[in-house]
PDB file of C-alpha atoms and ligand atoms in Angstrom:
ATOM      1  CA  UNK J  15       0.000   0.000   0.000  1.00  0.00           C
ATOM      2  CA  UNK J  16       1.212   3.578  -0.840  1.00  0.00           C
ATOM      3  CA  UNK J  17       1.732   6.298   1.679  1.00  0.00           C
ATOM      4  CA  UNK J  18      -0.812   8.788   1.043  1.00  0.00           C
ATOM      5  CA  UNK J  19       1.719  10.875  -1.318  1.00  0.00           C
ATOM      6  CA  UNK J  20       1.959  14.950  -0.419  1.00  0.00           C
ATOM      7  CA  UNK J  21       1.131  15.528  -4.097  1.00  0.00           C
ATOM      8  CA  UNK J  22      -0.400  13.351  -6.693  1.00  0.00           C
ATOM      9  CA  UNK J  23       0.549  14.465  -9.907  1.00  0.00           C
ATOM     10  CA  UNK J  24      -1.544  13.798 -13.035  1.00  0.00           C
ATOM     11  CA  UNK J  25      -0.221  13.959 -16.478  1.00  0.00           C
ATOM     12  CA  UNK J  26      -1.953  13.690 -19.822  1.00  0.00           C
ATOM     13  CA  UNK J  27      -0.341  10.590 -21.853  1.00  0.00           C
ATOM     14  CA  UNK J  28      -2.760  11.656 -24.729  1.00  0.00           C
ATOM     15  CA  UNK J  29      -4.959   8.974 -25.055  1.00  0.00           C
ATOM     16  CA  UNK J  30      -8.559  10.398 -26.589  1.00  0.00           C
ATOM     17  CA  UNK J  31     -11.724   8.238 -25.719  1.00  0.00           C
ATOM     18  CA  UNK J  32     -11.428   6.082 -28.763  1.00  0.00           C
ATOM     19  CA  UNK J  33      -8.427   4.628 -26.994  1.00  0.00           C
ATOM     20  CA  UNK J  34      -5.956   5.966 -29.958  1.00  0.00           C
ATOM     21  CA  UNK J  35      -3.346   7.588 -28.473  1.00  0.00           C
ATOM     22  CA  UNK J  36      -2.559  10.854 -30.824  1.00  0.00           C
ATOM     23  CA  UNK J  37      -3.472  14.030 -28.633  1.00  0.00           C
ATOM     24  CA  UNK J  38      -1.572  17.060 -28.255  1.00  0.00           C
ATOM     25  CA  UNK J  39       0.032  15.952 -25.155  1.00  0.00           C
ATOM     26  CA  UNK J  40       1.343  12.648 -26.693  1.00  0.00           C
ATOM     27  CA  UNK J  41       2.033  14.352 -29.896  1.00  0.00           C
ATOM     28  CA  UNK J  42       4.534  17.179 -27.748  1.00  0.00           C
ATOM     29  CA  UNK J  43       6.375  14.294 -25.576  1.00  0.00           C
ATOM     30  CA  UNK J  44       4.290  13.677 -22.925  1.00  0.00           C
ATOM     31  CA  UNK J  45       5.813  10.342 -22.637  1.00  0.00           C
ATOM     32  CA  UNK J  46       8.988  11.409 -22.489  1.00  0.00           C
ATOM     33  CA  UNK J  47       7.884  14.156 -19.710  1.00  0.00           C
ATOM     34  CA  UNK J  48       6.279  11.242 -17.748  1.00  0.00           C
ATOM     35  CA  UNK J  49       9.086   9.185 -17.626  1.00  0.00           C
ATOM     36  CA  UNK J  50      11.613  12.097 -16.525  1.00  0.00           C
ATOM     37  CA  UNK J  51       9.397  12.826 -13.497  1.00  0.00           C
ATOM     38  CA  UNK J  52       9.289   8.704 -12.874  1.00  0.00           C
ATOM     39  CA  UNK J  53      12.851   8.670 -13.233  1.00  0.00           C
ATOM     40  CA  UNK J  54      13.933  11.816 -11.416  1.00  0.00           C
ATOM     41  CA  UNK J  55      11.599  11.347  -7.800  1.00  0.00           C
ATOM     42  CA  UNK J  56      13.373   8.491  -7.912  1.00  0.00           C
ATOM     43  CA  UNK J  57      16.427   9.864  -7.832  1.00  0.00           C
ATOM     44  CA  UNK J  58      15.453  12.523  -5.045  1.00  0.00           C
ATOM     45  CA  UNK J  59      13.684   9.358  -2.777  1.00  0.00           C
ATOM     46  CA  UNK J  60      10.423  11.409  -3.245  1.00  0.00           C
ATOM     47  CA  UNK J  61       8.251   8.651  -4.246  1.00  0.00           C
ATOM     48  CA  UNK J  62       6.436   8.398  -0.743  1.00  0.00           C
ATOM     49  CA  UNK J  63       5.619  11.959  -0.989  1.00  0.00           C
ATOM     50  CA  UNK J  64       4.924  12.613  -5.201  1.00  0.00           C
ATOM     51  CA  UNK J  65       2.641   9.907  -6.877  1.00  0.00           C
ATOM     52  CA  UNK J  66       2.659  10.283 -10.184  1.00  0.00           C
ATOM     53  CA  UNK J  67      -0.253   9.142 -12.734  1.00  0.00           C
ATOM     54  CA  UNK J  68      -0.666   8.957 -16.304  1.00  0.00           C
ATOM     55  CA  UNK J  69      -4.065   9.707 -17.326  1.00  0.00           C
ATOM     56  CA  UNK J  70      -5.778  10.203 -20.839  1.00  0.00           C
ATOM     57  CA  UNK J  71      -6.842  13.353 -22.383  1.00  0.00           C
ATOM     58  CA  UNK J  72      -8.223  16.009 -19.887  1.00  0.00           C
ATOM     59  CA  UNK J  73     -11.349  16.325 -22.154  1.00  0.00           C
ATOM     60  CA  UNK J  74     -11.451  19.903 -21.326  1.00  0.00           C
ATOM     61  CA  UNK J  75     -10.415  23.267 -23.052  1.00  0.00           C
ATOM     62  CA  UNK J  76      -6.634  23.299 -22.451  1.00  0.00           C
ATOM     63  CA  UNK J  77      -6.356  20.060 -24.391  1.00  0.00           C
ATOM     64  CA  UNK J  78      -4.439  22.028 -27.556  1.00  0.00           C
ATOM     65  CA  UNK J  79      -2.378  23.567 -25.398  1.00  0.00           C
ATOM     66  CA  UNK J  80      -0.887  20.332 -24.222  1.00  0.00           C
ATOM     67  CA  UNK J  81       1.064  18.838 -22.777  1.00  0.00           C
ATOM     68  CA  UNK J  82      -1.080  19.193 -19.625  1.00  0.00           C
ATOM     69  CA  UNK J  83      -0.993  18.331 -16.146  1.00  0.00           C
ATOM     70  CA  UNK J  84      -2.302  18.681 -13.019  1.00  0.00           C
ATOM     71  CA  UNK J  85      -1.132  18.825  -9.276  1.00  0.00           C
ATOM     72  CA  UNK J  86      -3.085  18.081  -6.273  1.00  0.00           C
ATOM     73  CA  UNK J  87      -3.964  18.919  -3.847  1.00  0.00           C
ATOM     74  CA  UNK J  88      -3.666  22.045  -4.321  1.00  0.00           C
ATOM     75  CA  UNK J  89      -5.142  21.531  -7.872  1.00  0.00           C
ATOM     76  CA  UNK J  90      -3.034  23.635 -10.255  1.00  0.00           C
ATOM     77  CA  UNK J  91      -2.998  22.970 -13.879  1.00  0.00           C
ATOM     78  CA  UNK J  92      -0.058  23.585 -15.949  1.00  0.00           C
ATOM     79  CA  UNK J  93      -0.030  23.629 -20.009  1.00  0.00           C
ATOM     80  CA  UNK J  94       2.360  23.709 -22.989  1.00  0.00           C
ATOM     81  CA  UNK J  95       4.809  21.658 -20.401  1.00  0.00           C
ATOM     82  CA  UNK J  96       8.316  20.751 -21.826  1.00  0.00           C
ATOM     83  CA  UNK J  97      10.568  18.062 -21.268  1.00  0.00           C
ATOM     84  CA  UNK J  98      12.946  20.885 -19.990  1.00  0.00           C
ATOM     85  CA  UNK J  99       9.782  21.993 -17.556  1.00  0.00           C
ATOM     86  CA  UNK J 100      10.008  18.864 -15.349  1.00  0.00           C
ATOM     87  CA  UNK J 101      12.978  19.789 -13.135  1.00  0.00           C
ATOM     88  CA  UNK J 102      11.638  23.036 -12.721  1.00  0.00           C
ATOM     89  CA  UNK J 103       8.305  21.576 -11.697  1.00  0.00           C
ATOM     90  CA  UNK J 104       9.925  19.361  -9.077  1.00  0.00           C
ATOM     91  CA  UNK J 105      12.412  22.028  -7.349  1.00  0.00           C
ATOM     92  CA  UNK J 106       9.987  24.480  -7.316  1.00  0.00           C
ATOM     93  CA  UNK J 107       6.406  23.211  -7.065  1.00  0.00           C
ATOM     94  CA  UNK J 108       7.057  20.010  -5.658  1.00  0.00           C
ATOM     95  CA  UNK J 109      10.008  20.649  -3.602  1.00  0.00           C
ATOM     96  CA  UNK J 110       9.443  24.348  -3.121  1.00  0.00           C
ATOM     97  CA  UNK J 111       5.611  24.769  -2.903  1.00  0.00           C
ATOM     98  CA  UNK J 112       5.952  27.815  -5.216  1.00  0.00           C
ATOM     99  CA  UNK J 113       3.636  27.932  -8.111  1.00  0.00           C
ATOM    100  CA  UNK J 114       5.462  28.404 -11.353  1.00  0.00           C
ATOM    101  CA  UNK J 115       3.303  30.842 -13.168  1.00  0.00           C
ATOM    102  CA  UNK J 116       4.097  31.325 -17.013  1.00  0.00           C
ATOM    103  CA  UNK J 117       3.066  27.165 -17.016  1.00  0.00           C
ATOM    104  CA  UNK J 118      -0.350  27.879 -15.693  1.00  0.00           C
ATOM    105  CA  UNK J 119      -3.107  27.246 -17.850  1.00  0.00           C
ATOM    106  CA  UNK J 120      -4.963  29.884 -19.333  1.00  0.00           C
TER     107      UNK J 120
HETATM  108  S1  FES A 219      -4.501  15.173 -25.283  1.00  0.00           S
HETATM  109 FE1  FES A 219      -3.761  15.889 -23.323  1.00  0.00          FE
HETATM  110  S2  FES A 219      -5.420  17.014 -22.483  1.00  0.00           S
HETATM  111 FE2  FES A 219      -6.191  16.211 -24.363  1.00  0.00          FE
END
């Protein structure tokens, strides 16, 4: 059983309903985002406190502006998300609590 994780992260793997995946998010590396953060709260021995989850598409009106995620609890949504984004996210959001605001979604 998990430890209830500080943060739970969500990220879009961009898989639409009709179980294709070729959304935005998968389309801009989404992947390739997803498995940096696997690979680097591993690193930092953060995986008690940051759960991270692959999801499919959001569904919502940020989904062009992919890739998208979102952080809980606090529930902050962050768009157009690089590979290059991901250490940023984790020193200053997830390490930090500091909201990193040119990623939010708009
Ligand atoms: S494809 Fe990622 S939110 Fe729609």
């Amino acid at each position: 059983m998990h430890a209830r994780p500080k943060y739970h992260v969500l990220i879009c793997n961009g898989t639409k309903c009709n179980k294709i995946q070729d959304g935005v998010c998968y389309q801009k590396g989404s992947e390739d985002i997803i498995s940096k953060f696997d690979k680097l709260i591993a690193e930092y021995n953060m995986s008690n406190e940051i759960l991270v989850s692959s999801c499919g598409c959001f569904r919502n009106g940020i989904t062009n502006k992919g890739p998208n995620m979102v952080i809980y609890p606090e529930e902050i949504w962050y768009s157009g998300v690089s590979i290059d984004d991901v250490d940023e996210i984790i020193e200053v959001h997830l390490k930090s609590g500091k909201i990193i605001e040119r990623l939010l979604s708009k």
